[in-house]
Each structure stands twice: as C-alpha cells, then as structure tokens.
C-alpha cells in the first residue's frame, strides 16, 4: 500500500483511502445482528470498566484533535468523564490521576516522544493505559495495557488524514463498547449506532466527490495569508484540525477556535482579508444540533456584516446556507457524534489543493517529520 497508486501525492492518496481505512477499522469489531461491539484487545475486564471513574486522553497534533472528538463521543455514549491533554504539557500539569482511571494515548506512529513520556507518567501514577495506534508493535503500543489499532494502512504523508478519521472511529467504538458494558445503551440504540458506523465508509466516499469544489476554492483563496476555522461542540476539533492541516502543508497561518468563543476577541480581526471556514452542519434529528446550528447561522450573519468571506461545511439539503455563506461545501446527512469523520474531508482536500496551487511539496513540509521522537 505504500506507493502512490497513481495519485500525484501520498496525501491525496491517503485522503482517498479513508473509506477503506474506516471499513478495516470498524467491521471486524461490530456485529449488527447481535448489536454488540467486541474490543477484547483492550485487555481490561468488564468489571474494571464498570468501576471506571474517569478517562484521560493524551496526544499530540492531529491525534489530540481526535481525542477531543473522542471526549464528546465517550461522554455521550458511556457517561464517563473525559479529560484531554497535550502530551507535551501532561507531565507539567501534575495530573491528579491514579488507579480506577484509564489513560488513552493516541498516536499514529506509536513513537512520539511527548506521548510516550505522558504514557510513562500515567503508568507511574497507577493509571491503566490504552494505546490507539496505527503501527503494530510500535513502542507506545507495546508499553500499553491494551491497544486499539486503527487499520488505516501505512500513512506516509506528514499531514495525518486517514489515521485521523480512523482514530475518531476507534474512539467512537470504544465509547459504544463502554456504554454497552456499563449498561448505558439499549440494544436498539446500539444497533442504530452500529448501522451508522457501517454506513460511514460509503458516506465518506460520497464526501470525496467535493474534491473538484475544494480545488476551485484553492484557486480563489491560495494567496490569502490568514484563516479562521470555527466549529462548535464536537465540530470544534474538526475546525482545529482543518487549521492544522492548512498550516502544516501550505504554511498559511490558520487558527482553529470554538465558534462561540470567536466573539471574545477574534472577530475584531475579521474583514475582507480574513476568511472564515466554519462547520455549519446540522443533525436535524438532534434538537441540540439544531440549536447549535441556529447559533452558527447568527454567527455567520455577523461575519458577513464585517465583510468576511465565509466558507461553510453544511449538511446536504440545507437550502439556507448557500444564501448565507460565500461558498458552501455539502457533506451527507450524519448523526452529530459521527459527523466530524465526514466534515474533516473537505478541509483535508482544501489544505491539499491550496498547497499544490502554491507549488509546495505537500508530502514533505519543511521542518516537519512524521514522528517527533524528541521532547
Ligand atoms: C506531528 C505531526 O509531528 O505529530 C502530526 O505533524 C501528528 O500530523 C503529531 O498528528 C502526532 O503524531 P503521532 O504519530 O503521535 O500521532
């Protein structure tokens, strides 16, 4: 799998490999007929999971963004408190963790020094550790009590794309498993979530059809020097990762922010030179999502009054958004907690095409390495 397979760059190939990465990560672990998730590989007993008091998630870069999405997923599915930390900051926070807690270390490479140091810190304080890694038998995977492998295949490009969506799928599966073990989810609810997981790869394939539109956006915006990426709730880590993708490969400054927080400062910067990329999807079956969507519509109207150009990621069938935003990229309808897995795809494509339009080496950005083995 580690040649370009006819694609011009590894990053584009890996963006298009995401449906298969999701299939390989999800399908072996669920049974729709029995409405159960099986994660025996975490090697932590059901009793221990039922007694679990709290979960800490620790990671770096894109993996930490997966962790933030996982925080929303696990809290909602299993009703367990979840904290998320930067791996490089974890040891300085003197984390008050111990027995009866699990620390999930998320790392594509399984070799990131900051994350490895955080794993050792958590173990020293008596916490069990679970590694979410894309590399079998990597250092961090070997040192964990349990491992949840993403099966995204080798990720060569420096910017993480297919590992990211597979990490979010694994964290959703873990939340579903925890909810199942702790009796938080009815059989019917589990079956519905499993059905949505199994439908994801096909929906991601459909989302990839927005590639030509993302390329056109790059032709219009590639000379812009600053972007603000915004997202609310579980969409906030998507905004964060969209901004990181653009920074990593195109060297364009971009900041990811919670949408609601943008009024506490950042909107002062908005004018016709600072475009806003905003996650404005809506799960119409989720009243909370509808409320958040209405707030996002109000935010966008404010941005337009400040002459900012707005690129919105919206849910197909939304007839209002194209009238509000300057550009709207649609993704298929998806439940709130799983929508980040689709929403990030146009942002990955946007970052890719912006970089290619600028004539830069998208697979080998300057100063970056695939796994940072120094703290
Ligand atoms: C950074 C990469 O160096 O390391 C990011 O640029 C990545 O893309 C981060 O998310 C963490 O790497 P890993 O392998 O621990 O997930």
mmCIF file of C-alpha atoms and ligand atoms in Angstrom:
data_model
loop_
_atom_site.group_PDB
_atom_site.id
_atom_site.type_symbol
_atom_site.label_atom_id
_atom_site.label_comp_id
_atom_site.label_asym_id
_atom_site.label_seq_id
_atom_site.Cartn_x
_atom_site.Cartn_y
_atom_site.Cartn_z
ATOM 1 C CA UNK A 1 0.000 0.000 0.000
ATOM 2 C CA UNK A 2 2.951 2.324 0.397
ATOM 3 C CA UNK A 3 3.362 3.535 -3.153
ATOM 4 C CA UNK A 4 1.328 6.405 -4.648
ATOM 5 C CA UNK A 5 -1.063 4.151 -6.539
ATOM 6 C CA UNK A 6 -1.440 6.570 -9.411
ATOM 7 C CA UNK A 7 -2.083 9.609 -7.207
ATOM 8 C CA UNK A 8 0.188 12.662 -7.616
ATOM 9 C CA UNK A 9 0.952 12.741 -3.893
ATOM 10 C CA UNK A 10 0.687 10.447 -0.864
ATOM 11 C CA UNK A 11 -1.544 12.960 0.918
ATOM 12 C CA UNK A 12 -4.214 12.799 -1.793
ATOM 13 C CA UNK A 13 -3.951 9.009 -1.973
ATOM 14 C CA UNK A 14 -4.353 8.729 1.780
ATOM 15 C CA UNK A 15 -7.349 11.098 1.779
ATOM 16 C CA UNK A 16 -8.983 8.791 -0.788
ATOM 17 C CA UNK A 17 -8.028 5.664 1.205
ATOM 18 C CA UNK A 18 -10.157 6.792 4.151
ATOM 19 C CA UNK A 19 -13.305 4.759 3.275
ATOM 20 C CA UNK A 20 -11.231 1.552 3.250
ATOM 21 C CA UNK A 21 -9.442 2.556 6.453
ATOM 22 C CA UNK A 22 -12.800 3.004 8.151
ATOM 23 C CA UNK A 23 -14.071 -0.363 6.874
ATOM 24 C CA UNK A 24 -10.952 -2.169 8.107
ATOM 25 C CA UNK A 25 -11.125 -0.397 11.477
ATOM 26 C CA UNK A 26 -14.861 -0.796 12.139
ATOM 27 C CA UNK A 27 -16.120 -4.020 10.557
ATOM 28 C CA UNK A 28 -14.047 -6.600 12.470
ATOM 29 C CA UNK A 29 -15.226 -5.122 15.772
ATOM 30 C CA UNK A 30 -19.025 -4.957 15.411
ATOM 31 C CA UNK A 31 -21.918 -7.344 14.918
ATOM 32 C CA UNK A 32 -25.091 -5.660 13.644
ATOM 33 C CA UNK A 33 -27.230 -8.788 14.191
ATOM 34 C CA UNK A 34 -26.184 -9.121 17.818
ATOM 35 C CA UNK A 35 -25.947 -5.314 18.241
ATOM 36 C CA UNK A 36 -22.617 -5.687 20.042
ATOM 37 C CA UNK A 37 -19.125 -4.187 19.850
ATOM 38 C CA UNK A 38 -16.205 -6.508 20.655
ATOM 39 C CA UNK A 39 -12.922 -4.912 21.830
ATOM 40 C CA UNK A 40 -11.218 -7.840 23.555
ATOM 41 C CA UNK A 41 -7.853 -6.374 22.566
ATOM 42 C CA UNK A 42 -8.068 -3.719 25.259
ATOM 43 C CA UNK A 43 -7.435 -6.459 27.866
ATOM 44 C CA UNK A 44 -9.278 -4.568 30.605
ATOM 45 C CA UNK A 45 -12.065 -6.504 32.314
ATOM 46 C CA UNK A 46 -15.731 -5.540 32.144
ATOM 47 C CA UNK A 47 -15.740 -5.168 35.937
ATOM 48 C CA UNK A 48 -12.855 -2.720 35.762
ATOM 49 C CA UNK A 49 -14.649 -0.786 33.025
ATOM 50 C CA UNK A 50 -17.821 -0.689 35.096
ATOM 51 C CA UNK A 51 -15.847 0.709 38.047
ATOM 52 C CA UNK A 52 -14.103 3.250 35.829
ATOM 53 C CA UNK A 53 -14.222 6.758 37.314
ATOM 54 C CA UNK A 54 -12.569 8.859 34.652
ATOM 55 C CA UNK A 55 -10.676 8.717 31.372
ATOM 56 C CA UNK A 56 -7.711 10.870 30.414
ATOM 57 C CA UNK A 57 -6.838 11.236 26.769
ATOM 58 C CA UNK A 58 -3.312 12.403 25.917
ATOM 59 C CA UNK A 59 -1.876 13.004 22.444
ATOM 60 C CA UNK A 60 -0.119 15.448 20.124
ATOM 61 C CA UNK A 61 -1.121 17.307 16.967
ATOM 62 C CA UNK A 62 -3.882 15.744 14.895
ATOM 63 C CA UNK A 63 -4.115 12.804 17.300
ATOM 64 C CA UNK A 64 -5.089 15.206 20.079
ATOM 65 C CA UNK A 65 -7.852 16.597 17.881
ATOM 66 C CA UNK A 66 -9.167 13.043 17.546
ATOM 67 C CA UNK A 67 -9.002 12.894 21.339
ATOM 68 C CA UNK A 68 -11.194 15.991 21.686
ATOM 69 C CA UNK A 69 -13.793 14.472 19.358
ATOM 70 C CA UNK A 70 -13.475 11.273 21.397
ATOM 71 C CA UNK A 71 -14.168 13.217 24.589
ATOM 72 C CA UNK A 72 -17.614 14.237 23.261
ATOM 73 C CA UNK A 73 -18.285 10.731 21.945
ATOM 74 C CA UNK A 74 -17.286 8.796 25.071
ATOM 75 C CA UNK A 75 -19.035 11.170 27.481
ATOM 76 C CA UNK A 76 -22.240 10.959 25.455
ATOM 77 C CA UNK A 77 -22.159 7.194 24.835
ATOM 78 C CA UNK A 78 -20.828 5.917 28.181
ATOM 79 C CA UNK A 79 -21.497 8.776 30.606
ATOM 80 C CA UNK A 80 -17.883 8.747 31.823
ATOM 81 C CA UNK A 81 -15.947 11.989 32.449
ATOM 82 C CA UNK A 82 -13.133 12.504 29.940
ATOM 83 C CA UNK A 83 -10.215 14.954 30.098
ATOM 84 C CA UNK A 84 -7.937 15.711 27.145
ATOM 85 C CA UNK A 85 -4.347 16.939 27.439
ATOM 86 C CA UNK A 86 -1.478 17.917 25.185
ATOM 87 C CA UNK A 87 1.088 15.135 25.632
ATOM 88 C CA UNK A 88 3.854 17.753 25.827
ATOM 89 C CA UNK A 89 2.101 19.516 28.715
ATOM 90 C CA UNK A 90 0.831 16.472 30.612
ATOM 91 C CA UNK A 91 3.800 15.990 32.922
ATOM 92 C CA UNK A 92 3.838 19.701 33.907
ATOM 93 C CA UNK A 93 0.182 19.601 34.973
ATOM 94 C CA UNK A 94 0.995 17.128 37.726
ATOM 95 C CA UNK A 95 -2.092 15.174 36.638
ATOM 96 C CA UNK A 96 -4.141 14.019 39.626
ATOM 97 C CA UNK A 97 -4.745 10.586 38.199
ATOM 98 C CA UNK A 98 -4.447 7.107 39.639
ATOM 99 C CA UNK A 99 -5.992 3.652 39.940
ATOM 100 C CA UNK A 100 -9.574 3.384 38.729
ATOM 101 C CA UNK A 101 -8.744 5.550 35.734
ATOM 102 C CA UNK A 102 -7.722 4.846 32.178
ATOM 103 C CA UNK A 103 -5.338 6.967 30.142
ATOM 104 C CA UNK A 104 -5.807 6.657 26.396
ATOM 105 C CA UNK A 105 -2.690 7.641 24.450
ATOM 106 C CA UNK A 106 -3.464 8.315 20.790
ATOM 107 C CA UNK A 107 -0.565 8.155 18.375
ATOM 108 C CA UNK A 108 -0.492 7.293 14.664
ATOM 109 C CA UNK A 109 3.197 6.380 14.722
ATOM 110 C CA UNK A 110 3.317 4.950 18.225
ATOM 111 C CA UNK A 111 6.746 6.595 18.593
ATOM 112 C CA UNK A 112 6.066 10.236 19.557
ATOM 113 C CA UNK A 113 8.370 11.061 22.466
ATOM 114 C CA UNK A 114 5.953 13.502 24.156
ATOM 115 C CA UNK A 115 3.189 10.911 24.088
ATOM 116 C CA UNK A 116 5.498 8.154 25.287
ATOM 117 C CA UNK A 117 6.590 10.351 28.214
ATOM 118 C CA UNK A 118 2.958 11.030 29.080
ATOM 119 C CA UNK A 119 2.218 7.302 28.960
ATOM 120 C CA UNK A 120 5.039 6.618 31.412
ATOM 121 C CA UNK A 121 3.779 9.410 33.693
ATOM 122 C CA UNK A 122 0.256 7.953 33.705
ATOM 123 C CA UNK A 123 1.551 4.452 34.443
ATOM 124 C CA UNK A 124 3.760 5.752 37.258
ATOM 125 C CA UNK A 125 0.651 7.248 38.841
ATOM 126 C CA UNK A 126 -1.182 3.925 38.705
ATOM 127 C CA UNK A 127 -3.415 4.555 35.696
ATOM 128 C CA UNK A 128 -4.098 1.772 33.206
ATOM 129 C CA UNK A 129 -3.187 2.823 29.667
ATOM 130 C CA UNK A 130 -4.749 2.033 26.305
ATOM 131 C CA UNK A 131 -2.878 2.957 23.126
ATOM 132 C CA UNK A 132 -4.702 3.922 19.933
ATOM 133 C CA UNK A 133 -2.039 3.431 17.268
ATOM 134 C CA UNK A 134 -1.757 2.851 13.535
ATOM 135 C CA UNK A 135 1.545 0.952 13.723
ATOM 136 C CA UNK A 136 1.500 -2.613 15.047
ATOM 137 C CA UNK A 137 4.025 -3.300 17.840
ATOM 138 C CA UNK A 138 5.103 0.346 17.983
ATOM 139 C CA UNK A 139 6.855 1.420 21.187
ATOM 140 C CA UNK A 140 3.791 3.025 22.746
ATOM 141 C CA UNK A 141 1.541 0.114 21.709
ATOM 142 C CA UNK A 142 3.944 -2.359 23.326
ATOM 143 C CA UNK A 143 4.061 -0.414 26.588
ATOM 144 C CA UNK A 144 0.281 -0.092 26.958
ATOM 145 C CA UNK A 145 -2.018 -2.390 28.975
ATOM 146 C CA UNK A 146 -4.338 -2.587 25.973
ATOM 147 C CA UNK A 147 -4.155 -1.497 22.333
ATOM 148 C CA UNK A 148 -6.859 -0.376 19.905
ATOM 149 C CA UNK A 149 -5.229 -0.392 16.483
ATOM 150 C CA UNK A 150 -6.506 1.810 13.691
ATOM 151 C CA UNK A 151 -6.273 -0.180 10.441
ATOM 152 C CA UNK A 152 -5.751 2.777 8.115
ATOM 153 C CA UNK A 153 -2.680 1.262 6.458
ATOM 154 C CA UNK A 154 0.745 2.952 6.294
ATOM 155 C CA UNK A 155 0.387 6.748 6.470
ATOM 156 C CA UNK A 156 3.355 8.218 4.560
ATOM 157 C CA UNK A 157 2.386 11.878 4.170
ATOM 158 C CA UNK A 158 3.465 14.077 7.061
ATOM 159 C CA UNK A 159 -0.051 15.511 7.468
ATOM 160 C CA UNK A 160 -2.277 12.946 9.125
ATOM 161 C CA UNK A 161 -5.558 12.305 7.298
ATOM 162 C CA UNK A 162 -6.686 8.648 7.129
ATOM 163 C CA UNK A 163 -5.244 7.909 10.570
ATOM 164 C CA UNK A 164 -7.284 10.803 11.971
ATOM 165 C CA UNK A 165 -10.656 9.572 10.713
ATOM 166 C CA UNK A 166 -9.792 6.022 11.785
ATOM 167 C CA UNK A 167 -8.793 7.289 15.266
ATOM 168 C CA UNK A 168 -12.185 9.004 15.654
ATOM 169 C CA UNK A 169 -13.939 5.808 14.558
ATOM 170 C CA UNK A 170 -11.960 3.794 17.145
ATOM 171 C CA UNK A 171 -12.810 6.269 19.901
ATOM 172 C CA UNK A 172 -16.496 6.074 18.955
ATOM 173 C CA UNK A 173 -16.258 2.268 19.071
ATOM 174 C CA UNK A 174 -14.638 2.481 22.500
ATOM 175 C CA UNK A 175 -17.406 4.792 23.750
ATOM 176 C CA UNK A 176 -20.022 2.404 22.337
ATOM 177 C CA UNK A 177 -18.277 -0.574 23.986
ATOM 178 C CA UNK A 178 -18.062 1.266 27.306
ATOM 179 C CA UNK A 179 -21.739 2.201 27.083
ATOM 180 C CA UNK A 180 -22.567 -1.435 26.295
ATOM 181 C CA UNK A 181 -20.534 -2.817 29.229
ATOM 182 C CA UNK A 182 -21.837 -0.193 31.636
ATOM 183 C CA UNK A 183 -25.440 -0.766 30.537
ATOM 184 C CA UNK A 184 -25.910 2.794 29.301
ATOM 185 C CA UNK A 185 -27.216 1.882 25.837
ATOM 186 C CA UNK A 186 -30.238 -0.187 24.876
ATOM 187 C CA UNK A 187 -29.842 -2.917 22.296
ATOM 188 C CA UNK A 188 -31.812 -0.845 19.799
ATOM 189 C CA UNK A 189 -29.665 2.260 20.344
ATOM 190 C CA UNK A 190 -26.511 0.162 19.935
ATOM 191 C CA UNK A 191 -27.854 -1.360 16.723
ATOM 192 C CA UNK A 192 -28.613 2.153 15.354
ATOM 193 C CA UNK A 193 -25.104 3.391 16.147
ATOM 194 C CA UNK A 194 -23.550 0.256 14.621
ATOM 195 C CA UNK A 195 -25.624 0.728 11.475
ATOM 196 C CA UNK A 196 -24.395 4.365 11.250
ATOM 197 C CA UNK A 197 -20.788 3.213 11.699
ATOM 198 C CA UNK A 198 -21.160 0.621 8.939
ATOM 199 C CA UNK A 199 -22.653 3.259 6.612
ATOM 200 C CA UNK A 200 -19.805 5.711 7.226
ATOM 201 C CA UNK A 201 -17.331 4.456 4.550
ATOM 202 C CA UNK A 202 -19.928 4.888 1.793
ATOM 203 C CA UNK A 203 -20.770 8.376 3.056
ATOM 204 C CA UNK A 204 -17.097 9.292 3.123
ATOM 205 C CA UNK A 205 -16.775 8.081 -0.467
ATOM 206 C CA UNK A 206 -19.635 10.443 -1.351
ATOM 207 C CA UNK A 207 -17.936 13.276 0.548
ATOM 208 C CA UNK A 208 -14.808 12.813 -1.571
ATOM 209 C CA UNK A 209 -16.886 13.943 -4.563
ATOM 210 C CA UNK A 210 -16.430 17.501 -3.245
ATOM 211 C CA UNK A 211 -12.762 17.365 -4.327
ATOM 212 C CA UNK A 212 -13.305 19.469 -7.509
ATOM 213 C CA UNK A 213 -15.095 22.185 -5.478
ATOM 214 C CA UNK A 214 -12.256 22.207 -2.936
ATOM 215 C CA UNK A 215 -9.815 22.611 -5.793
ATOM 216 C CA UNK A 216 -11.766 25.599 -7.117
ATOM 217 C CA UNK A 217 -11.736 27.136 -3.624
ATOM 218 C CA UNK A 218 -7.958 26.789 -3.578
ATOM 219 C CA UNK A 219 -7.724 28.625 -6.895
ATOM 220 C CA UNK A 220 -9.658 31.518 -5.321
ATOM 221 C CA UNK A 221 -8.024 31.572 -1.876
ATOM 222 C CA UNK A 222 -4.426 30.361 -2.308
ATOM 223 C CA UNK A 223 -2.937 33.867 -1.959
ATOM 224 C CA UNK A 224 -4.777 34.541 1.327
ATOM 225 C CA UNK A 225 -2.391 34.677 4.287
ATOM 226 C CA UNK A 226 -4.666 34.110 7.273
ATOM 227 C CA UNK A 227 -7.736 31.977 8.002
ATOM 228 C CA UNK A 228 -10.024 31.467 10.979
ATOM 229 C CA UNK A 229 -11.514 27.959 11.318
ATOM 230 C CA UNK A 230 -14.563 27.635 13.581
ATOM 231 C CA UNK A 231 -16.609 24.781 14.956
ATOM 232 C CA UNK A 232 -18.993 24.249 17.912
ATOM 233 C CA UNK A 233 -19.122 21.274 20.282
ATOM 234 C CA UNK A 234 -17.950 18.043 18.640
ATOM 235 C CA UNK A 235 -17.219 20.077 15.479
ATOM 236 C CA UNK A 236 -14.615 22.203 17.305
ATOM 237 C CA UNK A 237 -11.817 19.598 16.889
ATOM 238 C CA UNK A 238 -12.656 19.475 13.189
ATOM 239 C CA UNK A 239 -12.010 23.228 12.952
ATOM 240 C CA UNK A 240 -8.787 22.749 14.917
ATOM 241 C CA UNK A 241 -7.590 20.029 12.580
ATOM 242 C CA UNK A 242 -8.635 21.902 9.437
ATOM 243 C CA UNK A 243 -6.478 24.790 10.623
ATOM 244 C CA UNK A 244 -3.556 22.496 11.497
ATOM 245 C CA UNK A 245 -3.718 20.779 8.098
ATOM 246 C CA UNK A 246 -3.530 24.129 6.295
ATOM 247 C CA UNK A 247 -0.633 25.330 8.469
ATOM 248 C CA UNK A 248 1.332 22.096 8.183
ATOM 249 C CA UNK A 249 1.329 21.754 4.412
ATOM 250 C CA UNK A 250 0.749 25.241 2.936
ATOM 251 C CA UNK A 251 2.467 27.330 5.658
ATOM 252 C CA UNK A 252 -0.552 29.665 5.616
ATOM 253 C CA UNK A 253 -1.423 30.932 9.105
ATOM 254 C CA UNK A 254 -4.731 29.468 10.329
ATOM 255 C CA UNK A 255 -6.339 29.397 13.741
ATOM 256 C CA UNK A 256 -8.942 26.895 14.938
ATOM 257 C CA UNK A 257 -11.420 28.207 17.503
ATOM 258 C CA UNK A 258 -14.685 27.263 19.139
ATOM 259 C CA UNK A 259 -17.362 29.161 17.191
ATOM 260 C CA UNK A 260 -18.921 30.759 20.274
ATOM 261 C CA UNK A 261 -15.538 31.875 21.566
ATOM 262 C CA UNK A 262 -14.836 33.855 18.371
ATOM 263 C CA UNK A 263 -16.855 36.796 19.736
ATOM 264 C CA UNK A 264 -14.410 37.081 22.649
ATOM 265 C CA UNK A 265 -11.659 38.675 20.585
ATOM 266 C CA UNK A 266 -11.009 37.032 17.224
ATOM 267 C CA UNK A 267 -13.905 38.719 15.392
ATOM 268 C CA UNK A 268 -12.044 42.014 15.854
ATOM 269 C CA UNK A 269 -9.701 40.739 13.123
ATOM 270 C CA UNK A 270 -12.480 39.947 10.653
ATOM 271 C CA UNK A 271 -12.657 41.894 7.410
ATOM 272 C CA UNK A 272 -12.455 41.103 3.693
ATOM 273 C CA UNK A 273 -8.844 39.856 4.127
ATOM 274 C CA UNK A 274 -9.561 37.224 6.788
ATOM 275 C CA UNK A 275 -11.826 34.420 5.526
ATOM 276 C CA UNK A 276 -13.733 32.193 7.935
ATOM 277 C CA UNK A 277 -14.070 28.449 7.394
ATOM 278 C CA UNK A 278 -16.950 27.263 9.567
ATOM 279 C CA UNK A 279 -18.520 23.894 10.346
ATOM 280 C CA UNK A 280 -22.229 24.588 9.915
ATOM 281 C CA UNK A 281 -23.712 21.109 9.683
ATOM 282 C CA UNK A 282 -26.987 20.093 11.331
ATOM 283 C CA UNK A 283 -28.297 16.726 12.500
ATOM 284 C CA UNK A 284 -31.982 17.555 12.175
ATOM 285 C CA UNK A 285 -32.907 14.583 14.379
ATOM 286 C CA UNK A 286 -30.886 16.028 17.275
ATOM 287 C CA UNK A 287 -32.522 19.048 18.978
ATOM 288 C CA UNK A 288 -29.156 20.095 20.430
ATOM 289 C CA UNK A 289 -27.627 20.088 16.990
ATOM 290 C CA UNK A 290 -30.481 22.205 15.610
ATOM 291 C CA UNK A 291 -29.996 24.754 18.402
ATOM 292 C CA UNK A 292 -26.261 24.927 17.728
ATOM 293 C CA UNK A 293 -26.921 25.286 14.014
ATOM 294 C CA UNK A 294 -29.205 28.284 14.610
ATOM 295 C CA UNK A 295 -26.471 29.942 16.686
ATOM 296 C CA UNK A 296 -23.971 29.265 13.901
ATOM 297 C CA UNK A 297 -26.313 30.898 11.374
ATOM 298 C CA UNK A 298 -26.407 34.002 13.590
ATOM 299 C CA UNK A 299 -22.600 33.977 13.830
ATOM 300 C CA UNK A 300 -22.264 33.780 10.049
ATOM 301 C CA UNK A 301 -24.625 36.724 9.574
ATOM 302 C CA UNK A 302 -22.368 38.708 11.898
ATOM 303 C CA UNK A 303 -19.241 37.720 9.964
ATOM 304 C CA UNK A 304 -20.873 38.850 6.720
ATOM 305 C CA UNK A 305 -21.665 42.260 8.281
ATOM 306 C CA UNK A 306 -17.896 42.542 8.809
ATOM 307 C CA UNK A 307 -17.277 41.757 5.111
ATOM 308 C CA UNK A 308 -15.508 38.496 5.921
ATOM 309 C CA UNK A 309 -15.726 35.816 3.250
ATOM 310 C CA UNK A 310 -17.283 32.641 4.672
ATOM 311 C CA UNK A 311 -16.674 29.058 3.558
ATOM 312 C CA UNK A 312 -19.238 26.791 5.217
ATOM 313 C CA UNK A 313 -19.282 22.996 5.590
ATOM 314 C CA UNK A 314 -23.007 22.171 5.663
ATOM 315 C CA UNK A 315 -25.361 19.213 5.532
ATOM 316 C CA UNK A 316 -26.734 18.306 2.112
ATOM 317 C CA UNK A 317 -30.304 19.545 1.728
ATOM 318 C CA UNK A 318 -29.562 22.740 3.656
ATOM 319 C CA UNK A 319 -31.057 25.399 1.360
ATOM 320 C CA UNK A 320 -30.328 28.297 3.742
ATOM 321 C CA UNK A 321 -26.533 28.015 3.938
ATOM 322 C CA UNK A 322 -25.719 28.787 0.271
ATOM 323 C CA UNK A 323 -27.631 32.053 0.677
ATOM 324 C CA UNK A 324 -25.628 32.981 3.778
ATOM 325 C CA UNK A 325 -22.082 31.813 3.066
ATOM 326 C CA UNK A 326 -19.919 32.806 0.124
ATOM 327 C CA UNK A 327 -19.124 29.143 -0.512
ATOM 328 C CA UNK A 328 -20.856 26.029 0.820
ATOM 329 C CA UNK A 329 -19.418 22.518 0.669
ATOM 330 C CA UNK A 330 -22.018 19.863 1.461
ATOM 331 C CA UNK A 331 -21.489 16.584 3.299
ATOM 332 C CA UNK A 332 -24.080 13.787 3.557
ATOM 333 C CA UNK A 333 -26.522 13.762 6.473
ATOM 334 C CA UNK A 334 -24.852 12.208 9.510
ATOM 335 C CA UNK A 335 -25.577 11.887 13.217
ATOM 336 C CA UNK A 336 -23.937 14.605 15.312
ATOM 337 C CA UNK A 337 -21.281 12.475 17.019
ATOM 338 C CA UNK A 338 -20.096 10.819 13.788
ATOM 339 C CA UNK A 339 -20.261 13.923 11.584
ATOM 340 C CA UNK A 340 -16.643 15.007 12.371
ATOM 341 C CA UNK A 341 -15.425 11.973 10.411
ATOM 342 C CA UNK A 342 -17.037 13.393 7.267
ATOM 343 C CA UNK A 343 -16.593 17.131 7.964
ATOM 344 C CA UNK A 344 -12.796 16.947 8.052
ATOM 345 C CA UNK A 345 -12.588 15.555 4.497
ATOM 346 C CA UNK A 346 -13.292 18.809 2.568
ATOM 347 C CA UNK A 347 -10.850 20.582 4.912
ATOM 348 C CA UNK A 348 -8.165 17.986 4.154
ATOM 349 C CA UNK A 349 -8.816 18.429 0.433
ATOM 350 C CA UNK A 350 -8.789 22.231 0.761
ATOM 351 C CA UNK A 351 -5.399 22.171 2.520
ATOM 352 C CA UNK A 352 -4.049 19.763 -0.098
ATOM 353 C CA UNK A 353 -5.149 21.832 -3.124
ATOM 354 C CA UNK A 354 -4.030 25.125 -1.542
ATOM 355 C CA UNK A 355 -0.540 23.650 -1.113
ATOM 356 C CA UNK A 356 -0.345 22.235 -4.615
ATOM 357 C CA UNK A 357 -1.608 25.565 -6.035
ATOM 358 C CA UNK A 358 1.232 27.271 -4.158
ATOM 359 C CA UNK A 359 3.700 24.844 -5.732
ATOM 360 C CA UNK A 360 4.899 23.425 -2.408
ATOM 361 C CA UNK A 361 5.945 19.859 -1.518
ATOM 362 C CA UNK A 362 2.731 18.670 0.121
ATOM 363 C CA UNK A 363 4.123 15.323 1.337
ATOM 364 C CA UNK A 364 7.301 16.732 2.892
ATOM 365 C CA UNK A 365 6.562 20.125 4.509
ATOM 366 C CA UNK A 366 9.646 21.993 5.711
ATOM 367 C CA UNK A 367 10.793 21.436 9.329
ATOM 368 C CA UNK A 368 8.277 18.615 9.966
ATOM 369 C CA UNK A 369 8.838 14.878 10.419
ATOM 370 C CA UNK A 370 6.293 12.074 10.503
ATOM 371 C CA UNK A 371 7.093 11.138 14.067
ATOM 372 C CA UNK A 372 8.716 13.540 16.507
ATOM 373 C CA UNK A 373 10.978 11.342 18.593
ATOM 374 C CA UNK A 374 12.361 14.219 20.700
ATOM 375 C CA UNK A 375 10.536 16.019 23.532
HETATM 376 C C1 LIG B 1 3.264 15.797 14.403
HETATM 377 C C2 LIG B 1 2.623 15.591 13.049
HETATM 378 O O1 LIG B 1 4.631 15.940 14.276
HETATM 379 O O2 LIG B 1 2.989 14.704 15.249
HETATM 380 C C3 LIG B 1 1.125 15.491 13.241
HETATM 381 O O3 LIG B 1 2.931 16.691 12.197
HETATM 382 C C4 LIG B 1 0.820 14.364 14.213
HETATM 383 O O4 LIG B 1 0.488 15.244 11.991
HETATM 384 C C5 LIG B 1 1.597 14.549 15.510
HETATM 385 O O5 LIG B 1 -0.563 14.371 14.492
HETATM 386 C C6 LIG B 1 1.436 13.343 16.436
HETATM 387 O O6 LIG B 1 1.993 12.216 15.801
HETATM 388 P P1 LIG B 1 1.513 10.756 16.281
HETATM 389 O O7 LIG B 1 2.294 9.798 15.442
HETATM 390 O O8 LIG B 1 1.830 10.652 17.751
HETATM 391 O O9 LIG B 1 0.041 10.702 16.039
#
